[in-house]
Amino acid sequence: MSFQVMLQQLSSGMLNTMGIFFLTLLFSLPLGLLIAFGRMSKNKIISGFISVIISILRGTPLMLQLMVWYFFPFYLFGWSISGWRFPAVIVGFSINYAAYFAEIYRSGIEAIPKGQYEAGQILGYSKVQSFFKIILPQVIKIILPSITNEVITLVKDTSLAFSITYIEMFTLAKQIAASETSMMPFVISAVFYYIFNAIVAFVMGRLEKKMSYYS
Amino acid sequence: MSSEANTSSIQQRVYFEMNNIKKSFGDLQVLNDISISVQEGDVLSIIGPSGSGKSTLLRIATMLETMDYGDMSYMGEKAVSVVDGKSVYAKPARLKEIKKNFGLVFQNFNLFPHYTVLKNITDAPISVQKRDKTEVEAEAMELLRKMGLEDKADAYPSQLSGGQQQRVAIARALALKPNVLFFDEPTSALDPELTGEVLKVIKSLAEQHMTMVIVTHEMNFAKNISDRVVFMDKGVVALSGSPEEVFGSDNERMREFLGKVSH
Ligand SMILES: Nc1ncnc2c1ncn2[C@@H]1O[C@H](COP(=O)(O)OP(=O)(O)OP(=O)(O)O)[C@@H](O)[C@H]1O
Ligand SMILES: [Mg+2]
């Protein structure tokens, strides 16, 4: 198999990997904020429940969580799981990353001085306005470095989708390497992950710079 | 009608009033039966030792904190009334309206760090009061000019000195056109050489008959600018009256307090 063909075959895996990456961010970033609200709820039952969920999501391997998401409809309800593979990957990744993002949001929200809320209240902002106009922009600036770390981890974590044999970059590279007895697919995928991450780091760096207009 | 009869017949309106306020934090009773009122155009200064409950009083007046007992009204409208021996706050929609009557200037400014000076001032009038942007901005620039900060409109708060930040905070409060403006130790977080510029701004507001309630440790300032002074001690109003009456009083606690602050 020529290098060209190998690259061509791998490229569908690359697309799938990027699909996992972007869809996970799309769902987990807002979901994480919701979970953070639950975690900070004044209602002890809600906040206790959420904190248990967060600790389970952060305390068990993502690979295992993916398997659970993939197989549970079958084992619990006897449903067919054909066609569920990709959704299961996205659900598993999104919920897992949302748990990490939730704790990051929470630390950021708790770092905002009480006076900011009080100033908003005195000026007549509604709670929602206060949060989205005054608090959240400051939170984002504070948490951006931690978010960057998670996003870079996510690029590498996408390869865990192989555990439920979802055809992403890494799954494909393994298959081709085995059939062609070649290291090349691994080299190509390493280069791909590396470049992908370099781009992510660059973009996040630009974002951080953009947020540094005030101190 | 003689001019004397004429002046006395012009009743100054009571802009803010609170009666028999009680407040405890756990077992600690911080306010015990406090009553104050402020008339249109008057400046009321509240002085007193640390821990006497001055900030708590302002926080209750500005509804950052709730009272345990008492009543409170702005412009004659009840925000809190006593019903069957209990304090009852007005309905949220009504309270929202009543809250438009006052502003508060904090000790540590609490400007929004991610907004420019201009946006700090204009954002609430635009996004809360839904007023016209160009009009609000023109007014804000005029306020900044009065504060001597017209060249700082595009700066961020962190680029300003404490005195400049506090003047922006005052402009931010004024932009909403409150009837009563509260200050909680507006110069306490400032270096001594910066207090003057802020006090000057407050003094000019007093000259324009802005109705103000000022908690302060600046005794000379309180003496000069106030129409009335309240001396609080251990959660009660120990003395109140004109500056001459209060500062000239031979009340023992007052003398002791003045002795402490002048050193
Ligand atoms: N949220 C709170 N919870 C518990 N205790 C409080 C709270 N806020 C104030 N206190 C206590 O109430 C008392 C009065 O506090 P307050 O801040 O009103 O005093 P102050 O007159 O403003 O003092 P200072 O001149 O130091 O600002 C203090 O003993 C303070 O510790
Ligand atoms: Mg105080």
Coordinates of C-alpha atoms and ligand atoms in Angstrom, one line a residue:
Chain A
M1 CA 0.0 0.0 0.0
S2 CA 1.4 3.3 -1.0
F3 CA 1.8 6.2 1.4
Q4 CA -0.8 8.1 -0.6
V5 CA -3.4 5.3 -0.3
M6 CA -2.6 4.9 3.4
L7 CA -3.2 8.6 4.0
Q8 CA -6.4 8.5 2.0
Q9 CA -7.7 5.6 4.1
L10 CA -6.7 7.3 7.3
S11 CA -8.3 10.5 6.4
S12 CA -11.8 9.2 7.0
G13 CA -10.6 8.4 10.6
M14 CA -9.2 11.9 10.9
L15 CA -12.6 13.3 10.1
N16 CA -14.3 11.1 12.6
T17 CA -11.7 12.1 15.2
M18 CA -12.4 15.8 14.6
G19 CA -16.1 15.0 14.7
I20 CA -15.8 13.6 18.2
F21 CA -13.6 16.5 19.2
F22 CA -15.9 19.3 18.0
L23 CA -19.2 17.7 19.0
T24 CA -17.8 16.9 22.5
L25 CA -16.9 20.6 23.0
L26 CA -20.1 21.8 21.6
F27 CA -22.1 19.8 24.1
S28 CA -19.9 19.6 27.1
L29 CA -19.0 23.3 27.5
P30 CA -22.7 24.4 28.0
L31 CA -23.6 21.2 29.9
G32 CA -20.6 21.7 32.2
L33 CA -22.0 25.1 33.1
L34 CA -25.4 23.6 33.9
I35 CA -23.8 20.9 36.1
A36 CA -21.7 23.6 37.8
F37 CA -25.0 25.4 38.7
G38 CA -26.3 22.2 40.1
R39 CA -23.2 21.6 42.1
M40 CA -23.4 25.1 43.6
S41 CA -27.2 24.8 44.3
K42 CA -28.3 25.9 47.7
N43 CA -30.5 22.8 47.7
K44 CA -28.3 20.3 49.6
I45 CA -29.9 17.3 47.9
I46 CA -29.2 18.7 44.4
S47 CA -25.7 19.7 45.1
G48 CA -24.9 16.5 46.9
F49 CA -26.3 14.4 44.1
I50 CA -24.4 16.4 41.5
S51 CA -21.2 16.1 43.4
V52 CA -21.5 12.3 43.6
I53 CA -22.1 12.2 39.8
I54 CA -19.1 14.4 39.2
S55 CA -16.9 12.3 41.3
I56 CA -18.0 9.1 39.5
L57 CA -17.4 10.7 36.1
R58 CA -14.0 11.9 37.1
G59 CA -13.1 8.8 39.1
T60 CA -13.7 6.1 36.6
P61 CA -11.9 5.5 33.2
L62 CA -13.5 7.2 30.3
M63 CA -13.0 4.0 28.3
L64 CA -15.2 2.2 30.8
Q65 CA -17.8 4.9 30.6
L66 CA -17.9 4.7 26.9
M67 CA -18.6 0.9 27.1
V68 CA -21.3 1.5 29.6
W69 CA -23.0 4.1 27.4
Y70 CA -22.7 1.9 24.4
F71 CA -23.9 -1.4 25.9
F72 CA -26.5 -0.3 28.5
P73 CA -29.5 0.0 26.1
F74 CA -28.9 -3.6 25.2
Y75 CA -28.3 -5.1 28.6
L76 CA -30.9 -3.0 30.4
F77 CA -33.7 -2.9 27.9
G78 CA -32.7 -5.5 25.3
W79 CA -32.7 -2.8 22.6
S80 CA -30.7 -3.1 19.4
I81 CA -27.6 -1.0 19.6
S82 CA -26.8 -0.9 15.9
G83 CA -26.5 2.7 14.9
W84 CA -26.0 3.7 18.5
R85 CA -22.2 3.5 18.4
F86 CA -21.5 7.1 17.3
P87 CA -24.2 8.7 19.5
A88 CA -22.8 6.6 22.5
V89 CA -19.3 8.0 21.8
I90 CA -20.6 11.6 21.8
V91 CA -22.8 11.1 24.8
G92 CA -20.0 9.4 26.8
F93 CA -17.4 12.1 25.9
S94 CA -19.7 15.0 26.4
I95 CA -20.9 13.9 29.8
N96 CA -17.4 13.0 31.0
Y97 CA -15.9 16.3 29.8
A98 CA -18.9 18.2 31.2
A99 CA -18.0 16.9 34.6
Y100 CA -14.4 18.2 34.3
F101 CA -15.6 21.6 32.9
A102 CA -18.2 21.9 35.7
E103 CA -15.5 21.8 38.3
I104 CA -13.5 24.4 36.3
Y105 CA -16.5 26.7 36.0
R106 CA -17.2 26.3 39.7
S107 CA -13.7 27.3 40.7
G108 CA -13.9 30.3 38.4
I109 CA -17.3 31.4 39.6
E110 CA -16.3 31.2 43.2
A111 CA -13.2 33.3 42.5
I112 CA -15.4 36.3 41.5
P113 CA -15.7 38.8 44.4
K114 CA -19.1 39.1 46.0
G115 CA -18.9 42.9 45.3
Q116 CA -19.4 42.2 41.6
Y117 CA -22.8 40.6 42.2
E118 CA -23.8 43.3 44.6
A119 CA -22.8 46.1 42.2
G120 CA -24.9 44.3 39.6
Q121 CA -27.8 44.1 41.9
I122 CA -27.6 47.7 43.0
L123 CA -27.5 48.8 39.3
G124 CA -30.7 46.9 38.6
Y125 CA -29.4 44.1 36.5
S126 CA -31.5 40.9 36.7
K127 CA -29.8 37.8 38.0
V128 CA -29.5 36.4 34.4
Q129 CA -28.0 39.7 33.1
S130 CA -25.6 39.9 36.0
F131 CA -24.4 36.4 35.3
F132 CA -24.0 36.7 31.6
K133 CA -22.8 40.3 31.4
I134 CA -20.7 40.7 34.5
I135 CA -19.7 37.3 36.0
L136 CA -19.3 34.9 33.1
P137 CA -16.9 37.0 31.0
Q138 CA -14.6 37.4 34.1
V139 CA -15.0 33.6 34.8
I140 CA -13.9 32.7 31.2
K141 CA -10.8 34.8 31.5
I142 CA -9.9 33.1 34.8
I143 CA -10.5 29.5 33.6
L144 CA -9.2 29.7 30.1
P145 CA -5.8 28.1 30.9
S146 CA -7.6 25.2 32.7
I147 CA -10.0 24.8 29.8
T148 CA -7.0 24.7 27.4
N149 CA -5.5 21.8 29.3
E150 CA -8.7 19.9 29.1
V151 CA -9.2 20.6 25.4
I152 CA -5.7 19.3 24.6
T153 CA -6.4 16.2 26.6
L154 CA -9.5 15.8 24.6
V155 CA -7.6 15.7 21.4
K156 CA -5.7 12.7 22.6
D157 CA -8.7 11.1 24.4
T158 CA -10.6 10.9 21.2
S159 CA -8.6 7.8 20.5
L160 CA -10.4 6.0 23.4
A161 CA -13.4 5.7 21.0
F162 CA -11.6 2.6 19.7
S163 CA -12.8 0.8 22.8
I164 CA -16.2 0.5 21.3
T165 CA -14.7 0.1 17.9
Y166 CA -15.8 3.4 16.6
I167 CA -13.7 4.0 13.5
E168 CA -11.7 7.1 14.4
M169 CA -8.1 7.8 13.5
F170 CA -6.4 5.5 15.9
T171 CA -8.7 2.5 15.3
L172 CA -8.0 2.8 11.6
A173 CA -4.3 3.2 12.1
K174 CA -4.2 0.0 14.1
Q175 CA -6.1 -2.0 11.5
I176 CA -4.0 -0.8 8.6
A177 CA -0.8 -1.3 10.6
A178 CA -1.8 -4.9 11.2
S179 CA -2.8 -5.7 7.7
E180 CA 0.1 -4.0 6.1
T181 CA 2.7 -4.9 8.8
S182 CA 3.8 -1.3 8.7
M183 CA 4.6 1.3 11.3
M184 CA 3.7 4.0 8.9
P185 CA 0.0 4.4 10.0
F186 CA 1.1 5.0 13.5
V187 CA 3.6 7.6 12.4
I188 CA 1.0 9.4 10.3
S189 CA -1.5 9.4 13.2
A190 CA 1.1 10.6 15.7
V191 CA 1.9 13.5 13.3
F192 CA -1.9 14.1 12.9
Y193 CA -2.5 14.3 16.7
Y194 CA 0.5 16.5 17.1
I195 CA -0.5 19.0 14.5
F196 CA -4.1 18.9 15.7
N197 CA -2.9 19.8 19.2
A198 CA -0.5 22.4 18.0
I199 CA -3.5 24.1 16.2
V200 CA -5.6 23.8 19.4
A201 CA -2.9 25.3 21.5
F202 CA -2.4 28.1 19.1
V203 CA -6.1 29.0 19.0
M204 CA -6.4 28.8 22.8
G205 CA -3.3 31.0 23.1
R206 CA -4.9 33.6 20.8
L207 CA -8.1 33.5 22.9
E208 CA -6.1 34.0 26.1
K209 CA -4.3 36.9 24.5
K210 CA -7.7 38.3 23.4
M211 CA -8.9 38.1 27.0
S212 CA -5.8 39.9 28.4
Y213 CA -7.1 43.3 27.4
Y214 CA -7.8 44.0 31.0
S215 CA -6.2 42.8 34.2
Chain B
M1 CA -48.0 86.3 52.8
S2 CA -44.6 87.0 54.3
S3 CA -41.6 85.4 52.9
E4 CA -41.0 83.7 56.2
A5 CA -44.4 82.0 56.2
N6 CA -43.7 81.1 52.6
T7 CA -40.5 79.2 53.3
S8 CA -41.9 77.3 56.2
S9 CA -44.9 76.3 54.1
I10 CA -42.6 74.6 51.5
Q11 CA -42.4 71.2 53.1
Q12 CA -39.2 69.4 52.2
R13 CA -40.2 66.0 51.0
V14 CA -39.0 62.9 52.9
Y15 CA -37.0 60.9 50.3
F16 CA -35.9 58.0 52.5
E17 CA -37.1 56.8 55.8
M18 CA -36.5 53.7 57.9
N19 CA -38.1 53.1 61.3
N20 CA -37.4 50.8 64.2
I21 CA -34.9 48.6 62.3
K22 CA -33.7 45.5 64.0
K23 CA -31.1 43.1 62.7
S24 CA -29.2 40.2 64.2
F25 CA -26.6 37.8 62.8
G26 CA -27.2 34.7 64.8
D27 CA -26.9 35.7 68.4
L28 CA -25.3 39.0 67.6
Q29 CA -27.7 41.9 67.6
V30 CA -26.2 44.4 65.2
L31 CA -29.0 46.9 64.9
N32 CA -31.4 47.6 67.7
D33 CA -34.4 49.9 66.9
I34 CA -32.7 52.3 64.5
S35 CA -34.7 55.0 62.8
I36 CA -33.4 57.5 60.3
S37 CA -34.9 59.7 57.6
V38 CA -33.5 61.9 54.9
Q39 CA -35.2 64.9 53.2
E40 CA -35.0 66.0 49.7
G41 CA -31.7 67.6 48.9
D42 CA -30.2 66.9 52.4
V43 CA -26.9 65.2 53.2
L44 CA -27.0 62.8 56.2
S45 CA -23.7 61.5 57.5
I46 CA -23.5 58.4 59.7
I47 CA -20.5 58.2 61.9
G48 CA -19.6 55.8 64.7
P49 CA -17.0 53.3 65.9
S50 CA -16.1 50.2 63.9
G51 CA -18.6 47.4 64.3
S52 CA -21.5 49.8 65.4
G53 CA -23.6 48.6 62.4
K54 CA -23.2 51.4 59.9
S55 CA -22.5 49.2 56.9
T56 CA -25.3 46.8 57.9
L57 CA -27.7 49.7 58.0
L58 CA -26.7 50.8 54.5
R59 CA -26.9 47.2 53.2
I60 CA -30.5 47.0 54.6
A61 CA -31.4 50.4 53.1
T62 CA -30.1 49.3 49.7
M63 CA -31.7 45.8 50.1
L64 CA -28.4 43.9 49.9
E65 CA -29.5 42.6 53.3
T66 CA -32.9 42.0 54.8
M67 CA -34.1 43.4 58.1
D68 CA -35.6 41.4 60.9
Y69 CA -37.9 44.1 61.9
G70 CA -38.9 47.6 60.9
D71 CA -40.3 49.5 58.0
M72 CA -38.7 51.4 55.2
S73 CA -39.9 53.7 52.4
Y74 CA -38.5 55.7 49.5
M75 CA -40.4 58.8 48.2
G76 CA -43.2 57.9 50.5
E77 CA -43.6 54.4 49.0
K78 CA -43.4 51.5 51.4
A79 CA -40.7 49.0 50.5
V80 CA -41.1 47.3 53.8
S81 CA -44.1 47.6 56.1
V82 CA -44.9 46.2 59.5
V83 CA -48.0 44.0 59.4
D84 CA -49.2 42.3 62.5
G85 CA -45.9 42.9 64.2
K86 CA -43.8 41.5 61.4
S87 CA -41.8 43.2 58.6
V88 CA -43.2 42.5 55.1
Y89 CA -41.3 43.4 52.0
A90 CA -43.3 44.7 49.0
K91 CA -44.0 42.4 46.0
P92 CA -40.9 41.8 43.8
A93 CA -42.3 43.9 40.9
R94 CA -43.0 46.8 43.3
L95 CA -39.6 46.4 44.9
K96 CA -37.9 46.5 41.6
E97 CA -39.6 49.9 40.9
I98 CA -38.7 51.2 44.4
K99 CA -35.0 50.1 43.9
K100 CA -34.7 52.6 41.1
N101 CA -34.8 55.3 43.7
F102 CA -31.4 54.7 45.1
G103 CA -27.7 54.1 44.2
L104 CA -24.8 52.9 46.3
V105 CA -21.1 53.7 46.1
F106 CA -19.0 51.0 47.7
Q107 CA -15.9 51.3 49.8
N108 CA -13.9 49.2 47.3
F109 CA -15.6 50.6 44.1
N110 CA -16.7 47.3 42.6
L111 CA -16.2 48.5 39.1
F112 CA -16.5 45.9 36.4
P113 CA -12.9 45.2 35.4
H114 CA -13.8 43.9 31.9
Y115 CA -15.6 47.0 30.9
T116 CA -14.1 50.3 29.9
V117 CA -14.8 53.3 32.1
L118 CA -17.4 54.5 29.7
K119 CA -19.1 51.1 29.5
N120 CA -19.1 50.8 33.3
I121 CA -21.2 54.0 33.3
T122 CA -23.4 53.4 30.3
D123 CA -24.2 49.7 30.5
A124 CA -26.9 49.8 33.2
P125 CA -28.8 52.8 31.7
I126 CA -28.7 51.1 28.3
S127 CA -29.3 47.4 29.2
V128 CA -31.4 47.9 32.4
Q129 CA -33.2 51.1 31.8
K130 CA -33.3 50.5 28.0
R131 CA -32.4 54.1 27.3
D132 CA -31.0 55.4 24.0
K133 CA -27.3 54.6 23.6
T134 CA -26.1 57.9 22.1
E135 CA -28.0 59.9 24.7
V136 CA -26.7 57.8 27.6
E137 CA -23.1 58.1 26.2
A138 CA -23.3 61.8 25.9
E139 CA -24.5 62.1 29.5
A140 CA -21.8 59.7 30.6
M141 CA -19.1 61.9 29.0
E142 CA -20.6 64.9 30.7
L143 CA -20.4 63.1 34.0
L144 CA -16.8 62.1 33.3
R145 CA -16.0 65.7 32.5
K146 CA -17.4 66.8 35.8
M147 CA -15.3 64.1 37.5
G148 CA -12.2 65.4 35.6
L149 CA -11.9 62.1 33.9
E150 CA -12.9 62.8 30.3
D151 CA -9.6 61.4 29.0
K152 CA -10.2 58.1 30.8
A153 CA -13.4 57.0 29.0
D154 CA -11.6 54.2 27.1
A155 CA -9.4 53.1 30.0
Y156 CA -10.0 49.9 32.0
P157 CA -10.5 50.3 35.8
S158 CA -7.2 48.5 36.5
Q159 CA -5.4 51.3 34.7
L160 CA -6.8 54.0 37.1
S161 CA -5.8 55.1 40.6
G162 CA -8.1 54.3 43.5
G163 CA -9.3 57.9 43.6
Q164 CA -10.1 57.8 39.8
Q165 CA -11.9 54.5 40.2
Q166 CA -14.0 55.8 43.0
R167 CA -15.0 58.8 40.9
V168 CA -16.0 56.5 38.0
A169 CA -18.0 54.5 40.5
I170 CA -19.8 57.7 41.5
A171 CA -20.4 58.6 37.9
R172 CA -21.8 55.0 37.4
A173 CA -24.2 55.5 40.2
L174 CA -25.3 59.0 39.0
A175 CA -25.9 57.8 35.5
L176 CA -29.0 56.0 36.7
K177 CA -30.3 59.3 38.2
P178 CA -31.1 58.0 41.7
N179 CA -33.1 60.1 44.1
V180 CA -31.0 59.0 47.0
L181 CA -27.3 58.1 46.8
F182 CA -25.7 56.0 49.6
F183 CA -22.0 55.9 50.2
D184 CA -20.2 53.4 52.5
E185 CA -16.9 54.9 53.5
P186 CA -16.1 56.0 50.0
T187 CA -12.6 57.1 50.8
S188 CA -11.5 54.4 53.3
A189 CA -9.8 52.2 50.6
L190 CA -7.8 55.1 49.3
D191 CA -4.3 56.4 50.0
P192 CA -4.6 59.6 52.1
E193 CA -3.4 61.8 49.2
L194 CA -6.3 60.5 47.0
T195 CA -9.2 61.1 49.4
G196 CA -9.4 64.8 48.7
E197 CA -10.4 64.4 45.0
V198 CA -13.2 62.1 45.9
L199 CA -14.5 64.2 48.8
K200 CA -14.4 67.2 46.4
V201 CA -16.7 65.4 44.0
I202 CA -19.2 64.5 46.8
K203 CA -19.1 68.0 48.1
S204 CA -20.0 69.4 44.7
L205 CA -22.9 66.9 44.6
A206 CA -24.1 68.3 47.9
E207 CA -23.9 71.8 46.5
Q208 CA -26.2 70.6 43.6
H209 CA -28.6 69.3 46.3
M210 CA -28.2 65.6 45.6
T211 CA -29.8 63.7 48.5
M212 CA -27.1 61.6 50.1
V213 CA -26.5 59.3 53.0
I214 CA -22.8 59.0 53.7
V215 CA -21.1 56.6 56.1
T216 CA -17.7 58.1 56.8
H217 CA -14.7 58.3 59.1
E218 CA -13.8 61.7 57.7
M219 CA -15.0 63.9 60.6
N220 CA -14.1 67.3 59.2
F221 CA -15.8 66.3 56.0
A222 CA -18.9 65.2 57.8
K223 CA -19.0 68.4 59.8
N224 CA -18.7 70.6 56.7
I225 CA -21.0 68.9 54.2
S226 CA -23.8 67.4 56.3
D227 CA -27.3 68.8 57.0
R228 CA -27.7 66.2 59.7
V229 CA -25.4 63.8 61.4
V230 CA -26.2 60.5 63.1
F231 CA -23.8 59.0 65.6
M232 CA -24.2 55.3 65.9
D233 CA -22.9 53.2 68.7
K234 CA -23.4 49.5 69.5
G235 CA -26.4 49.2 67.1
V236 CA -28.3 52.3 68.2
V237 CA -28.5 55.9 67.3
A238 CA -26.7 57.4 70.2
L239 CA -27.0 61.0 68.9
S240 CA -28.5 62.8 66.0
G241 CA -28.9 66.4 64.9
S242 CA -27.2 69.2 63.1
P243 CA -23.4 68.9 62.7
E244 CA -23.0 71.6 65.4
E245 CA -25.2 69.7 67.8
V246 CA -23.6 66.3 67.3
F247 CA -20.0 67.4 67.2
G248 CA -20.5 69.9 70.0
S249 CA -22.3 67.4 72.2
D250 CA -20.8 66.5 75.5
N251 CA -22.2 63.0 75.2
E252 CA -19.6 60.8 76.7
R253 CA -19.5 58.1 74.0
M254 CA -19.3 60.8 71.3
R255 CA -16.4 62.6 73.0
E256 CA -14.6 59.3 73.4
F257 CA -15.2 58.4 69.8
L258 CA -14.0 61.8 68.6
G259 CA -10.9 61.5 70.8
K260 CA -10.1 58.2 69.1
V261 CA -10.5 59.3 65.5
S262 CA -8.6 62.5 65.9
H263 CA -5.5 60.5 66.9
Ligands
LIG1 N1 -23.0 38.9 57.2 C1 -22.6 39.0 58.5 N2 -22.6 37.9 59.3 C2 -22.3 37.9 60.6 N3 -21.9 39.0 61.2 C3 -21.9 40.2 60.5 C4 -22.2 40.2 59.1 N4 -22.1 41.5 58.7 C5 -21.7 42.2 59.7 N5 -21.6 41.4 60.8 C6 -21.2 41.9 62.2 O1 -22.1 43.0 62.5 C7 -21.4 44.0 63.2 C8 -21.6 45.3 62.6 O2 -20.9 45.3 61.3 P1 -20.9 46.5 60.3 O3 -20.0 46.1 59.2 O4 -22.3 46.9 60.1 O5 -20.2 47.6 61.2 P2 -19.6 49.1 60.7 O6 -20.2 50.0 61.6 O7 -19.8 49.2 59.3 O8 -18.0 48.9 61.0 P3 -16.8 49.6 60.2 O9 -16.7 51.0 60.6 O10 -15.6 48.7 60.7 O11 -17.1 49.4 58.7 C9 -19.9 43.5 63.3 O12 -19.7 42.9 64.6 C10 -19.8 42.5 62.2 O13 -18.8 41.5 62.5
MG2 MG -18.6 49.4 57.5

